[in-house]
């Protein structure tokens, strides 16, 4: 099945192992049951899980570089990023800032900007092992869904590129003419709020959370990882790494996987 990878994993005891197995095999081997038939659906966080990038931050960087946003927005974007890392992000304040360039525009106006941002700022940061891991899971009959706090429009090009089986993301509101209002519609898909979207999607597919695998990288993902049967801490931030080792969750560092 495709290419074999040389895998570097951190076990719950912290020991590093290396194997020529398929990329997903060592991950499954770290679960107590080690049984593929128990995994029916896989959800993946986006930023710093599948890509070495924060798309909300790079979107503002792109807009500043293109002359569509003011240079102070670069600094403001970084400030919001660190508030997110510290779990102190104010979602309403952040979204007013983040969606300023969407406000009043249509899909037709935004589509070429979103595609250029993806091509120049996101795609080069994709971890090389990711397409093979996703293909391997699909070959085993496990659908793969991208779930992210980033808005749907920014996340959609990556989901399409990777051929994901679904995308759950923060949805942007539109007015009657189809123009973006600069506000969020529905759930802000961050942290435990992801479960509000994951559970219905899993149920729609006849799957329960104990049959779900979830890959996440930050402390905000801990409630989601704790709720599923197959949690994977991928490229984890220090807080999540410590929690994963404490709970015995598999830790995978994708930057250490070479094809």
PDB file of C-alpha atoms in Angstrom:
ATOM      1  CA  UNK A   1       0.000   0.000   0.000  1.00  0.00           C
ATOM      2  CA  UNK A   2       1.891   3.022  -1.244  1.00  0.00           C
ATOM      3  CA  UNK A   3       5.247   4.021   0.134  1.00  0.00           C
ATOM      4  CA  UNK A   4       6.621   2.759   3.403  1.00  0.00           C
ATOM      5  CA  UNK A   5       7.829   5.355   5.872  1.00  0.00           C
ATOM      6  CA  UNK A   6      10.591   5.367   8.413  1.00  0.00           C
ATOM      7  CA  UNK A   7       8.624   6.254  11.562  1.00  0.00           C
ATOM      8  CA  UNK A   8       9.762   7.985  14.719  1.00  0.00           C
ATOM      9  CA  UNK A   9       7.205   7.820  17.524  1.00  0.00           C
ATOM     10  CA  UNK A  10       7.217   8.694  21.179  1.00  0.00           C
ATOM     11  CA  UNK A  11       5.609   5.951  23.253  1.00  0.00           C
ATOM     12  CA  UNK A  12       3.690   6.747  26.459  1.00  0.00           C
ATOM     13  CA  UNK A  13       6.869   5.882  28.350  1.00  0.00           C
ATOM     14  CA  UNK A  14       8.864   8.341  26.258  1.00  0.00           C
ATOM     15  CA  UNK A  15      11.023   5.760  24.468  1.00  0.00           C
ATOM     16  CA  UNK A  16      11.657   6.395  20.774  1.00  0.00           C
ATOM     17  CA  UNK A  17      11.000   3.570  18.322  1.00  0.00           C
ATOM     18  CA  UNK A  18      11.762   3.153  14.621  1.00  0.00           C
ATOM     19  CA  UNK A  19      10.145   0.835  12.109  1.00  0.00           C
ATOM     20  CA  UNK A  20       9.640   0.306   8.404  1.00  0.00           C
ATOM     21  CA  UNK A  21       5.947  -0.389   8.882  1.00  0.00           C
ATOM     22  CA  UNK A  22       3.173   1.511   7.144  1.00  0.00           C
ATOM     23  CA  UNK A  23       2.824   4.944   8.786  1.00  0.00           C
ATOM     24  CA  UNK A  24      -0.406   4.194  10.609  1.00  0.00           C
ATOM     25  CA  UNK A  25       0.630   0.770  11.965  1.00  0.00           C
ATOM     26  CA  UNK A  26       2.946   2.030  14.727  1.00  0.00           C
ATOM     27  CA  UNK A  27       0.274   4.490  15.845  1.00  0.00           C
ATOM     28  CA  UNK A  28      -2.351   1.760  16.147  1.00  0.00           C
ATOM     29  CA  UNK A  29       0.202  -0.445  17.870  1.00  0.00           C
ATOM     30  CA  UNK A  30       0.365   2.024  20.751  1.00  0.00           C
ATOM     31  CA  UNK A  31      -3.331   1.578  21.557  1.00  0.00           C
ATOM     32  CA  UNK A  32      -4.196  -1.170  24.068  1.00  0.00           C
ATOM     33  CA  UNK A  33      -6.668  -2.922  21.751  1.00  0.00           C
ATOM     34  CA  UNK A  34      -4.504  -2.588  18.653  1.00  0.00           C
ATOM     35  CA  UNK A  35      -7.461  -3.557  16.509  1.00  0.00           C
ATOM     36  CA  UNK A  36      -8.250  -1.825  13.213  1.00  0.00           C
ATOM     37  CA  UNK A  37     -11.871  -2.879  13.184  1.00  0.00           C
ATOM     38  CA  UNK A  38     -12.519  -0.635  16.173  1.00  0.00           C
ATOM     39  CA  UNK A  39     -11.559   2.509  14.209  1.00  0.00           C
ATOM     40  CA  UNK A  40     -14.434   3.568  11.969  1.00  0.00           C
ATOM     41  CA  UNK A  41     -13.764   7.273  11.413  1.00  0.00           C
ATOM     42  CA  UNK A  42     -10.772   9.628  11.702  1.00  0.00           C
ATOM     43  CA  UNK A  43     -10.866  13.368  12.397  1.00  0.00           C
ATOM     44  CA  UNK A  44      -7.807  15.580  11.918  1.00  0.00           C
ATOM     45  CA  UNK A  45      -7.149  19.051  13.271  1.00  0.00           C
ATOM     46  CA  UNK A  46      -5.471  21.271  10.680  1.00  0.00           C
ATOM     47  CA  UNK A  47      -2.917  23.819  11.926  1.00  0.00           C
ATOM     48  CA  UNK A  48       0.275  22.301  13.339  1.00  0.00           C
ATOM     49  CA  UNK A  49      -1.285  18.841  12.970  1.00  0.00           C
ATOM     50  CA  UNK A  50      -1.310  18.317   9.201  1.00  0.00           C
ATOM     51  CA  UNK A  51       0.615  21.476   8.350  1.00  0.00           C
ATOM     52  CA  UNK A  52       3.415  23.375  10.059  1.00  0.00           C
ATOM     53  CA  UNK A  53       1.406  26.572   9.841  1.00  0.00           C
ATOM     54  CA  UNK A  54      -1.329  28.613  11.492  1.00  0.00           C
ATOM     55  CA  UNK A  55      -3.705  29.513   8.666  1.00  0.00           C
ATOM     56  CA  UNK A  56      -5.455  32.334  10.486  1.00  0.00           C
ATOM     57  CA  UNK A  57      -2.075  33.961  11.076  1.00  0.00           C
ATOM     58  CA  UNK A  58      -0.768  33.314   7.562  1.00  0.00           C
ATOM     59  CA  UNK A  59      -4.003  34.691   6.056  1.00  0.00           C
ATOM     60  CA  UNK A  60      -3.315  38.067   7.643  1.00  0.00           C
ATOM     61  CA  UNK A  61       0.365  37.842   6.663  1.00  0.00           C
ATOM     62  CA  UNK A  62      -0.738  37.209   3.084  1.00  0.00           C
ATOM     63  CA  UNK A  63      -3.137  40.148   3.089  1.00  0.00           C
ATOM     64  CA  UNK A  64      -0.478  42.509   4.458  1.00  0.00           C
ATOM     65  CA  UNK A  65       2.082  41.252   1.926  1.00  0.00           C
ATOM     66  CA  UNK A  66      -0.440  41.815  -0.874  1.00  0.00           C
ATOM     67  CA  UNK A  67      -1.295  45.329   0.306  1.00  0.00           C
ATOM     68  CA  UNK A  68      -4.855  44.416   1.254  1.00  0.00           C
ATOM     69  CA  UNK A  69      -4.364  44.947   4.985  1.00  0.00           C
ATOM     70  CA  UNK A  70      -2.354  47.463   6.999  1.00  0.00           C
ATOM     71  CA  UNK A  71       1.059  46.534   8.390  1.00  0.00           C
ATOM     72  CA  UNK A  72      -0.138  46.749  12.055  1.00  0.00           C
ATOM     73  CA  UNK A  73      -2.446  43.827  11.258  1.00  0.00           C
ATOM     74  CA  UNK A  74       0.641  41.628  11.081  1.00  0.00           C
ATOM     75  CA  UNK A  75       1.390  42.393  14.724  1.00  0.00           C
ATOM     76  CA  UNK A  76      -2.255  42.126  15.768  1.00  0.00           C
ATOM     77  CA  UNK A  77      -2.476  38.714  14.102  1.00  0.00           C
ATOM     78  CA  UNK A  78       0.503  37.476  16.071  1.00  0.00           C
ATOM     79  CA  UNK A  79      -0.988  38.840  19.285  1.00  0.00           C
ATOM     80  CA  UNK A  80      -4.215  36.877  18.697  1.00  0.00           C
ATOM     81  CA  UNK A  81      -2.151  33.778  17.914  1.00  0.00           C
ATOM     82  CA  UNK A  82      -0.421  33.939  21.285  1.00  0.00           C
ATOM     83  CA  UNK A  83      -3.735  34.518  23.042  1.00  0.00           C
ATOM     84  CA  UNK A  84      -4.922  31.319  21.377  1.00  0.00           C
ATOM     85  CA  UNK A  85      -1.820  29.455  22.527  1.00  0.00           C
ATOM     86  CA  UNK A  86      -2.391  30.699  26.071  1.00  0.00           C
ATOM     87  CA  UNK A  87      -6.096  29.693  25.887  1.00  0.00           C
ATOM     88  CA  UNK A  88      -7.053  33.337  26.406  1.00  0.00           C
ATOM     89  CA  UNK A  89      -8.424  34.091  22.953  1.00  0.00           C
ATOM     90  CA  UNK A  90     -11.550  36.262  22.836  1.00  0.00           C
ATOM     91  CA  UNK A  91     -13.435  34.674  19.902  1.00  0.00           C
ATOM     92  CA  UNK A  92     -15.677  37.674  19.160  1.00  0.00           C
ATOM     93  CA  UNK A  93     -12.792  40.151  19.166  1.00  0.00           C
ATOM     94  CA  UNK A  94     -10.642  37.824  17.105  1.00  0.00           C
ATOM     95  CA  UNK A  95     -13.290  37.156  14.462  1.00  0.00           C
ATOM     96  CA  UNK A  96     -14.015  40.880  14.005  1.00  0.00           C
ATOM     97  CA  UNK A  97     -10.331  41.337  13.246  1.00  0.00           C
ATOM     98  CA  UNK A  98      -9.904  38.155  11.236  1.00  0.00           C
ATOM     99  CA  UNK A  99     -12.906  38.629   8.954  1.00  0.00           C
ATOM    100  CA  UNK A 100     -12.435  42.322   8.140  1.00  0.00           C
ATOM    101  CA  UNK A 101     -11.400  41.612   4.537  1.00  0.00           C
ATOM    102  CA  UNK A 102     -14.328  39.203   4.037  1.00  0.00           C
ATOM    103  CA  UNK A 103     -16.932  41.746   5.126  1.00  0.00           C
ATOM    104  CA  UNK A 104     -19.074  42.953   2.207  1.00  0.00           C
ATOM    105  CA  UNK A 105     -17.381  40.688  -0.346  1.00  0.00           C
ATOM    106  CA  UNK A 106     -18.689  37.642  -2.201  1.00  0.00           C
ATOM    107  CA  UNK A 107     -17.253  34.192  -2.921  1.00  0.00           C
ATOM    108  CA  UNK A 108     -16.333  35.407  -6.400  1.00  0.00           C
ATOM    109  CA  UNK A 109     -14.100  38.141  -4.975  1.00  0.00           C
ATOM    110  CA  UNK A 110     -12.564  36.016  -2.212  1.00  0.00           C
ATOM    111  CA  UNK A 111     -11.962  32.761  -4.109  1.00  0.00           C
ATOM    112  CA  UNK A 112      -8.787  33.793  -5.979  1.00  0.00           C
ATOM    113  CA  UNK A 113      -7.311  35.318  -2.817  1.00  0.00           C
ATOM    114  CA  UNK A 114      -8.027  32.187  -0.811  1.00  0.00           C
ATOM    115  CA  UNK A 115      -6.489  29.978  -3.491  1.00  0.00           C
ATOM    116  CA  UNK A 116      -3.353  32.124  -3.720  1.00  0.00           C
ATOM    117  CA  UNK A 117      -2.992  32.100   0.065  1.00  0.00           C
ATOM    118  CA  UNK A 118      -3.246  28.310   0.050  1.00  0.00           C
ATOM    119  CA  UNK A 119      -0.741  27.854  -2.776  1.00  0.00           C
ATOM    120  CA  UNK A 120       1.865  30.252  -1.411  1.00  0.00           C
ATOM    121  CA  UNK A 121       1.500  30.071   2.365  1.00  0.00           C
ATOM    122  CA  UNK A 122      -0.146  26.741   3.255  1.00  0.00           C
ATOM    123  CA  UNK A 123       0.750  24.009   0.780  1.00  0.00           C
ATOM    124  CA  UNK A 124       4.530  24.413   1.260  1.00  0.00           C
ATOM    125  CA  UNK A 125       3.990  23.730   4.987  1.00  0.00           C
ATOM    126  CA  UNK A 126       2.202  20.393   4.529  1.00  0.00           C
ATOM    127  CA  UNK A 127       3.996  17.615   6.406  1.00  0.00           C
ATOM    128  CA  UNK A 128       5.267  15.219   3.698  1.00  0.00           C
ATOM    129  CA  UNK A 129       3.922  12.093   5.422  1.00  0.00           C
ATOM    130  CA  UNK A 130       0.334  13.343   5.610  1.00  0.00           C
ATOM    131  CA  UNK A 131      -0.949  12.273   2.155  1.00  0.00           C
ATOM    132  CA  UNK A 132       0.397   8.745   2.685  1.00  0.00           C
ATOM    133  CA  UNK A 133      -1.148   8.461   6.152  1.00  0.00           C
ATOM    134  CA  UNK A 134      -4.525   9.597   4.834  1.00  0.00           C
ATOM    135  CA  UNK A 135      -4.347   7.253   1.847  1.00  0.00           C
ATOM    136  CA  UNK A 136      -3.456   4.358   4.142  1.00  0.00           C
ATOM    137  CA  UNK A 137      -6.444   5.004   6.402  1.00  0.00           C
ATOM    138  CA  UNK A 138      -8.804   5.267   3.433  1.00  0.00           C
ATOM    139  CA  UNK A 139      -7.439   2.021   2.013  1.00  0.00           C
ATOM    140  CA  UNK A 140      -8.501   0.415   5.297  1.00  0.00           C
ATOM    141  CA  UNK A 141     -12.015   1.804   4.861  1.00  0.00           C
ATOM    142  CA  UNK A 142     -11.637   4.633   7.396  1.00  0.00           C
ATOM    143  CA  UNK A 143     -13.022   8.005   6.192  1.00  0.00           C
ATOM    144  CA  UNK A 144     -10.880  11.047   7.074  1.00  0.00           C
ATOM    145  CA  UNK A 145     -12.449  14.377   8.014  1.00  0.00           C
ATOM    146  CA  UNK A 146     -10.736  17.728   8.538  1.00  0.00           C
ATOM    147  CA  UNK A 147     -12.008  19.684  11.550  1.00  0.00           C
ATOM    148  CA  UNK A 148     -10.682  23.113  12.422  1.00  0.00           C
ATOM    149  CA  UNK A 149     -11.426  26.373  14.208  1.00  0.00           C
ATOM    150  CA  UNK A 150     -10.264  28.166  11.051  1.00  0.00           C
ATOM    151  CA  UNK A 151     -13.127  29.343   8.895  1.00  0.00           C
ATOM    152  CA  UNK A 152     -14.445  27.088   6.157  1.00  0.00           C
ATOM    153  CA  UNK A 153     -13.286  29.311   3.293  1.00  0.00           C
ATOM    154  CA  UNK A 154      -9.635  29.325   4.398  1.00  0.00           C
ATOM    155  CA  UNK A 155      -9.630  25.598   5.231  1.00  0.00           C
ATOM    156  CA  UNK A 156     -11.442  24.362   2.119  1.00  0.00           C
ATOM    157  CA  UNK A 157      -8.474  24.448  -0.310  1.00  0.00           C
ATOM    158  CA  UNK A 158      -6.420  22.139   1.938  1.00  0.00           C
ATOM    159  CA  UNK A 159      -9.358  19.760   2.434  1.00  0.00           C
ATOM    160  CA  UNK A 160      -9.823  19.629  -1.330  1.00  0.00           C
ATOM    161  CA  UNK A 161      -6.103  19.124  -2.013  1.00  0.00           C
ATOM    162  CA  UNK A 162      -5.931  16.214   0.427  1.00  0.00           C
ATOM    163  CA  UNK A 163      -9.185  14.672  -0.823  1.00  0.00           C
ATOM    164  CA  UNK A 164     -10.690  14.707   2.672  1.00  0.00           C
ATOM    165  CA  UNK A 165     -14.011  12.921   3.102  1.00  0.00           C
ATOM    166  CA  UNK A 166     -15.475  15.934   4.870  1.00  0.00           C
ATOM    167  CA  UNK A 167     -14.719  19.349   6.324  1.00  0.00           C
ATOM    168  CA  UNK A 168     -16.061  20.698   9.616  1.00  0.00           C
ATOM    169  CA  UNK A 169     -15.039  24.286  10.265  1.00  0.00           C
ATOM    170  CA  UNK A 170     -16.238  27.632  11.538  1.00  0.00           C
ATOM    171  CA  UNK A 171     -18.929  28.846   9.143  1.00  0.00           C
ATOM    172  CA  UNK A 172     -19.142  32.454   7.957  1.00  0.00           C
ATOM    173  CA  UNK A 173     -22.456  34.282   7.783  1.00  0.00           C
ATOM    174  CA  UNK A 174     -23.743  35.828   4.555  1.00  0.00           C
ATOM    175  CA  UNK A 175     -26.459  38.339   3.852  1.00  0.00           C
ATOM    176  CA  UNK A 176     -29.371  37.832   1.452  1.00  0.00           C
ATOM    177  CA  UNK A 177     -27.176  38.885  -1.490  1.00  0.00           C
ATOM    178  CA  UNK A 178     -24.522  36.298  -0.622  1.00  0.00           C
ATOM    179  CA  UNK A 179     -22.034  38.811   0.766  1.00  0.00           C
ATOM    180  CA  UNK A 180     -20.000  37.895   3.823  1.00  0.00           C
ATOM    181  CA  UNK A 181     -21.169  39.832   6.882  1.00  0.00           C
ATOM    182  CA  UNK A 182     -17.901  39.485   8.790  1.00  0.00           C
ATOM    183  CA  UNK A 183     -19.532  37.359  11.478  1.00  0.00           C
ATOM    184  CA  UNK A 184     -19.728  33.682  12.362  1.00  0.00           C
ATOM    185  CA  UNK A 185     -22.789  31.545  11.791  1.00  0.00           C
ATOM    186  CA  UNK A 186     -23.286  28.718  14.260  1.00  0.00           C
ATOM    187  CA  UNK A 187     -20.573  27.119  16.373  1.00  0.00           C
ATOM    188  CA  UNK A 188     -17.077  28.549  16.656  1.00  0.00           C
ATOM    189  CA  UNK A 189     -15.251  25.267  16.100  1.00  0.00           C
ATOM    190  CA  UNK A 190     -12.584  25.594  18.794  1.00  0.00           C
ATOM    191  CA  UNK A 191     -11.663  23.206  21.603  1.00  0.00           C
ATOM    192  CA  UNK A 192     -14.578  21.312  23.146  1.00  0.00           C
ATOM    193  CA  UNK A 193     -16.917  22.975  20.625  1.00  0.00           C
ATOM    194  CA  UNK A 194     -15.505  20.587  18.041  1.00  0.00           C
ATOM    195  CA  UNK A 195     -17.466  17.813  19.719  1.00  0.00           C
ATOM    196  CA  UNK A 196     -20.697  19.668  18.892  1.00  0.00           C
ATOM    197  CA  UNK A 197     -19.880  19.080  15.219  1.00  0.00           C
ATOM    198  CA  UNK A 198     -18.072  15.752  15.497  1.00  0.00           C
ATOM    199  CA  UNK A 199     -20.779  13.839  17.345  1.00  0.00           C
ATOM    200  CA  UNK A 200     -23.572  14.523  14.805  1.00  0.00           C
ATOM    201  CA  UNK A 201     -21.208  13.771  11.918  1.00  0.00           C
ATOM    202  CA  UNK A 202     -20.159  10.480  13.509  1.00  0.00           C
ATOM    203  CA  UNK A 203     -23.786   9.574  14.278  1.00  0.00           C
ATOM    204  CA  UNK A 204     -24.758  10.326  10.678  1.00  0.00           C
ATOM    205  CA  UNK A 205     -22.212   7.700   9.646  1.00  0.00           C
ATOM    206  CA  UNK A 206     -23.375   5.205  12.284  1.00  0.00           C
ATOM    207  CA  UNK A 207     -20.243   5.697  14.385  1.00  0.00           C
ATOM    208  CA  UNK A 208     -19.832   6.387  18.107  1.00  0.00           C
ATOM    209  CA  UNK A 209     -16.986   8.444  19.588  1.00  0.00           C
ATOM    210  CA  UNK A 210     -15.297   5.344  21.008  1.00  0.00           C
ATOM    211  CA  UNK A 211     -14.797   4.257  17.374  1.00  0.00           C
ATOM    212  CA  UNK A 212     -13.271   7.600  16.385  1.00  0.00           C
ATOM    213  CA  UNK A 213      -9.607   8.518  15.969  1.00  0.00           C
ATOM    214  CA  UNK A 214      -8.691  12.170  16.485  1.00  0.00           C
ATOM    215  CA  UNK A 215      -5.357  13.848  15.780  1.00  0.00           C
ATOM    216  CA  UNK A 216      -4.677  17.194  17.486  1.00  0.00           C
ATOM    217  CA  UNK A 217      -1.692  19.311  18.471  1.00  0.00           C
ATOM    218  CA  UNK A 218      -2.659  21.811  21.184  1.00  0.00           C
ATOM    219  CA  UNK A 219      -4.003  22.059  24.711  1.00  0.00           C
ATOM    220  CA  UNK A 220      -7.301  23.175  23.186  1.00  0.00           C
ATOM    221  CA  UNK A 221      -7.620  19.656  21.746  1.00  0.00           C
ATOM    222  CA  UNK A 222      -7.458  17.881  25.119  1.00  0.00           C
ATOM    223  CA  UNK A 223     -11.267  17.722  25.634  1.00  0.00           C
ATOM    224  CA  UNK A 224     -11.672  16.207  22.177  1.00  0.00           C
ATOM    225  CA  UNK A 225      -8.822  13.744  22.605  1.00  0.00           C
ATOM    226  CA  UNK A 226     -10.285  12.663  25.955  1.00  0.00           C
ATOM    227  CA  UNK A 227     -13.707  12.047  24.376  1.00  0.00           C
ATOM    228  CA  UNK A 228     -12.669   9.658  21.589  1.00  0.00           C
ATOM    229  CA  UNK A 229     -11.564   6.050  21.618  1.00  0.00           C
ATOM    230  CA  UNK A 230      -8.368   6.607  19.640  1.00  0.00           C
ATOM    231  CA  UNK A 231      -6.641   9.898  20.559  1.00  0.00           C
ATOM    232  CA  UNK A 232      -3.377  10.864  18.852  1.00  0.00           C
ATOM    233  CA  UNK A 233      -1.283  13.833  20.013  1.00  0.00           C
ATOM    234  CA  UNK A 234       0.346  14.988  16.772  1.00  0.00           C
ATOM    235  CA  UNK A 235       3.309  17.391  16.913  1.00  0.00           C
ATOM    236  CA  UNK A 236       2.013  18.353  20.361  1.00  0.00           C
ATOM    237  CA  UNK A 237       2.627  21.651  22.108  1.00  0.00           C
ATOM    238  CA  UNK A 238       4.414  21.167  25.458  1.00  0.00           C
ATOM    239  CA  UNK A 239       1.228  21.170  27.534  1.00  0.00           C
ATOM    240  CA  UNK A 240      -0.458  18.563  25.374  1.00  0.00           C
ATOM    241  CA  UNK A 241       2.705  16.459  25.188  1.00  0.00           C
ATOM    242  CA  UNK A 242       2.865  16.270  28.984  1.00  0.00           C
ATOM    243  CA  UNK A 243      -0.847  15.450  29.219  1.00  0.00           C
ATOM    244  CA  UNK A 244      -0.585  12.792  26.507  1.00  0.00           C
ATOM    245  CA  UNK A 245       2.308  11.062  28.230  1.00  0.00           C
ATOM    246  CA  UNK A 246       0.441  11.228  31.537  1.00  0.00           C
ATOM    247  CA  UNK A 247      -2.683   9.659  30.026  1.00  0.00           C
ATOM    248  CA  UNK A 248      -0.841   7.166  27.844  1.00  0.00           C
ATOM    249  CA  UNK A 249      -1.959   8.665  24.539  1.00  0.00           C
ATOM    250  CA  UNK A 250       0.236   8.017  21.486  1.00  0.00           C
ATOM    251  CA  UNK A 251       2.484  10.939  20.544  1.00  0.00           C
ATOM    252  CA  UNK A 252       3.459  11.328  16.890  1.00  0.00           C
ATOM    253  CA  UNK A 253       5.982  13.877  15.620  1.00  0.00           C
ATOM    254  CA  UNK A 254       5.335  14.165  11.901  1.00  0.00           C
ATOM    255  CA  UNK A 255       8.366  16.351  11.311  1.00  0.00           C
ATOM    256  CA  UNK A 256      10.470  13.305  12.217  1.00  0.00           C
ATOM    257  CA  UNK A 257       8.886  11.095   9.577  1.00  0.00           C
ATOM    258  CA  UNK A 258      10.834  10.875   6.338  1.00  0.00           C
ATOM    259  CA  UNK A 259       9.492   9.328   3.135  1.00  0.00           C
TER     260      UNK A 259
END
